[in-house]
Amino acid sequence: MSAALRYLSTRGNSPDATLSEAIAAGLAPDGGLYVPDHLPKLDIAAFKSDGSLAETAATLLAPFFAGDALAAELPTICAEALTFPTPLRALPQHPKTSVLELFHGPTAAFKDVGARFLAACLRRVRGHGAVPLTILVATSGDTGAAVGAAFHRQPGVEVVILYPDGRVSPRQAHQLGCFGDNVQALRVQGRFDDCQRMVKAALNDAALQAQSPLSSANSISLGRLLPQMSYYAHAALMWRREHSEPLNLVVPTGNLGNALAAVWVRAMGLPLGKIRLACNSNATLPDFFAGHDYLPREAIATLANAMDVGAPSNFERLRWTFPHAEVLREQLQAQSVDDQTISDTIALHAREHGEVFCPHTATAMHVLDQLRASGDDAPWAVVATAHPAKFESVVEPLIGKSVDVPPALAVMLQRPAVAEPMAAEDGALREWLLEKAALAS
Ligand SMILES: *Cc1c(COP(=O)(O)O)cnc(C)c1O
């Protein structure tokens, strides 16, 4: 067996960590993101040909866990977290067009995969009797709900969700506030990037950490990023068994966690073809891939709100993976899709094909529509990141009818919801956490 991977910070100023340490910490001490010292390579033959998603995940992630305290538990962690399917569903509109549906989990978005896996890891890393850990999560909508659901009523863990007030859909806001018990929601008077900055500031605040141990469950956490690789590996292998060409992907992208997982899977040697990022009007990544300097900026609000990110965190990991900008630009292409086009795409696909997509999935569907119109006949999967029922206020007026609500979402929407307001200032979160710690002790 190969030697254990070591985990380093993208900023290069933190001591090496084990996987368990990296998962427990969330962010590296120097403010960077944890990455493995190299990406292992895997042979397709290593995978069981009719394995479940959880089995594919256990094989794929084994080299990342080798030598770690969690290694022996990896298959159980995968089985515990990956309890719902991520089907690759063929669409009748073109013989080689499919959707990779990632929204069959408890909160109806792909974030359930990472959140549940992270929760399963943290339960084991922390053991029993430790000081309660507060998990901070900045969310543009879906992450907070997934993390809340994954940790709800888990002993020894408090979850604090920060979301930009008025910038998530009404149903998302309801989901975020509906947990209660050990899960609290703060509605921040600012943007997602403010929420993310406040979380990072708190995590980097040693004095605060001494009062109240903190971790993060954002897509910066390796415990979320790694499991997201599973569904890409699973779909790629499934496709490749029956077809001669590899599957290409269009990934709706915001903070770049989901797409980075696909890039890593391909870099490990699994059969994936091209990867295209579909962004909304937040054009930081499209501009970079078009040849401009990387220029993070303030996020603007769009219909695909879970992708309203102007400074995608995982760009640091992408740059670590491909340090030379020119090489990096060969790996991916990225495109912006404006709100009008998102609306038109949702309406068009409902009208012509009877398919209803959420606004995020619609950005990716539009990118593929354009490829098809330009004569591209390769196999493509559009990654469907959320169920359209989460965004009914956008989707229903466009398609002229209501969208059925998946049962798990319906249950959450029936519970009452509460969220406290908070100013978009690092100090406000600090004070709030100190007060919470004082009350608890
Ligand atoms: C989070 C999210 C995205 C963006 O994913 P990233 O990993 O941040 O790029 C896209 N669509 C939906 C529905 C999401 O919740």
mmCIF file of N, CA and C and ligand atoms in Angstrom, residues 109-111 140 142-143 219 228 252-259 306-307 309 358 360 385-386 391, ligand 1:
data_model
loop_
_atom_site.group_PDB
_atom_site.id
_atom_site.type_symbol
_atom_site.label_atom_id
_atom_site.label_comp_id
_atom_site.label_asym_id
_atom_site.label_seq_id
_atom_site.Cartn_x
_atom_site.Cartn_y
_atom_site.Cartn_z
ATOM 1 N N ALA A 109 -30.607 19.255 -2.421
ATOM 2 C CA ALA A 109 -29.512 19.850 -3.193
ATOM 3 C C ALA A 109 -28.267 18.975 -3.000
ATOM 4 N N PHE A 110 -27.285 19.116 -3.896
ATOM 5 C CA PHE A 110 -26.115 18.231 -3.834
ATOM 6 C C PHE A 110 -25.315 18.408 -2.550
ATOM 7 N N LYS A 111 -25.524 19.537 -1.849
ATOM 8 C CA LYS A 111 -24.776 19.804 -0.630
ATOM 9 C C LYS A 111 -24.996 18.716 0.433
ATOM 10 N N SER A 140 -24.978 30.431 0.799
ATOM 11 C CA SER A 140 -25.758 31.226 -0.143
ATOM 12 C C SER A 140 -27.114 30.553 -0.318
ATOM 13 N N ASP A 142 -28.114 26.706 0.050
ATOM 14 C CA ASP A 142 -28.293 25.265 0.193
ATOM 15 C C ASP A 142 -27.358 24.598 1.197
ATOM 16 N N THR A 143 -26.142 25.113 1.321
ATOM 17 C CA THR A 143 -25.184 24.501 2.243
ATOM 18 C C THR A 143 -25.717 24.493 3.669
ATOM 19 N N SER A 219 -17.577 24.731 1.889
ATOM 20 C CA SER A 219 -16.983 23.839 0.903
ATOM 21 C C SER A 219 -15.466 23.912 0.993
ATOM 22 N N GLN A 228 -17.735 14.622 -2.610
ATOM 23 C CA GLN A 228 -18.356 15.105 -3.853
ATOM 24 C C GLN A 228 -17.700 14.479 -5.084
ATOM 25 N N PRO A 252 -22.824 23.543 -12.861
ATOM 26 C CA PRO A 252 -23.198 24.861 -12.345
ATOM 27 C C PRO A 252 -22.237 25.230 -11.219
ATOM 28 N N THR A 253 -21.636 26.411 -11.279
ATOM 29 C CA THR A 253 -20.511 26.703 -10.394
ATOM 30 C C THR A 253 -20.654 28.035 -9.674
ATOM 31 N N GLY A 254 -20.339 28.001 -8.377
ATOM 32 C CA GLY A 254 -20.314 29.219 -7.581
ATOM 33 C C GLY A 254 -18.992 29.311 -6.857
ATOM 34 N N ASN A 255 -18.894 28.583 -5.741
ATOM 35 C CA ASN A 255 -17.689 28.592 -4.924
ATOM 36 C C ASN A 255 -16.667 27.579 -5.431
ATOM 37 N N LEU A 256 -17.021 26.843 -6.452
ATOM 38 C CA LEU A 256 -16.104 25.954 -7.168
ATOM 39 C C LEU A 256 -15.813 24.631 -6.456
ATOM 40 N N GLY A 257 -16.580 24.301 -5.430
ATOM 41 C CA GLY A 257 -16.336 23.037 -4.735
ATOM 42 C C GLY A 257 -16.793 21.833 -5.551
ATOM 43 N N ASN A 258 -17.961 21.952 -6.144
ATOM 44 C CA ASN A 258 -18.514 20.837 -6.890
ATOM 45 C C ASN A 258 -17.680 20.562 -8.152
ATOM 46 N N ALA A 259 -17.349 21.612 -8.867
ATOM 47 C CA ALA A 259 -16.579 21.421 -10.104
ATOM 48 C C ALA A 259 -15.150 20.948 -9.789
ATOM 49 N N ALA A 306 -27.522 30.367 -5.302
ATOM 50 C CA ALA A 306 -26.502 29.552 -4.628
ATOM 51 C C ALA A 306 -25.148 29.682 -5.335
ATOM 52 N N MET A 307 -25.158 30.362 -6.466
ATOM 53 C CA MET A 307 -23.901 30.585 -7.201
ATOM 54 C C MET A 307 -23.521 32.066 -7.211
ATOM 55 N N VAL A 309 -21.392 34.168 -6.092
ATOM 56 C CA VAL A 309 -20.082 34.196 -5.441
ATOM 57 C C VAL A 309 -19.148 34.995 -6.336
ATOM 58 N N CYS A 358 -34.042 23.640 -11.886
ATOM 59 C CA CYS A 358 -33.827 24.761 -10.969
ATOM 60 C C CYS A 358 -32.959 25.788 -11.694
ATOM 61 N N HIS A 360 -30.072 26.993 -11.157
ATOM 62 C CA HIS A 360 -28.646 26.647 -11.249
ATOM 63 C C HIS A 360 -28.427 25.629 -12.357
ATOM 64 N N THR A 385 -28.024 20.382 -9.705
ATOM 65 C CA THR A 385 -27.540 20.589 -8.342
ATOM 66 C C THR A 385 -28.647 20.728 -7.302
ATOM 67 N N ALA A 386 -29.854 21.101 -7.727
ATOM 68 C CA ALA A 386 -30.954 21.222 -6.759
ATOM 69 C C ALA A 386 -32.276 20.861 -7.417
ATOM 70 N N PHE A 391 -36.868 26.388 -5.497
ATOM 71 C CA PHE A 391 -36.831 27.724 -6.110
ATOM 72 C C PHE A 391 -38.141 28.009 -6.812
HETATM 73 C C1 LIG B 1 -23.886 25.366 -3.900
HETATM 74 C C2 LIG B 1 -24.658 25.248 -5.143
HETATM 75 C C3 LIG B 1 -24.057 25.439 -6.391
HETATM 76 C C4 LIG B 1 -22.620 25.854 -6.533
HETATM 77 O O1 LIG B 1 -21.741 24.867 -6.093
HETATM 78 P P1 LIG B 1 -20.232 25.266 -5.746
HETATM 79 O O2 LIG B 1 -19.629 24.045 -5.178
HETATM 80 O O3 LIG B 1 -20.299 26.381 -4.753
HETATM 81 O O4 LIG B 1 -19.612 25.711 -7.012
HETATM 82 C C5 LIG B 1 -24.823 25.243 -7.522
HETATM 83 N N1 LIG B 1 -26.117 24.915 -7.432
HETATM 84 C C6 LIG B 1 -26.739 24.738 -6.250
HETATM 85 C C7 LIG B 1 -28.177 24.390 -6.234
HETATM 86 C C8 LIG B 1 -26.031 24.890 -5.072
HETATM 87 O O5 LIG B 1 -26.650 24.710 -3.900
#
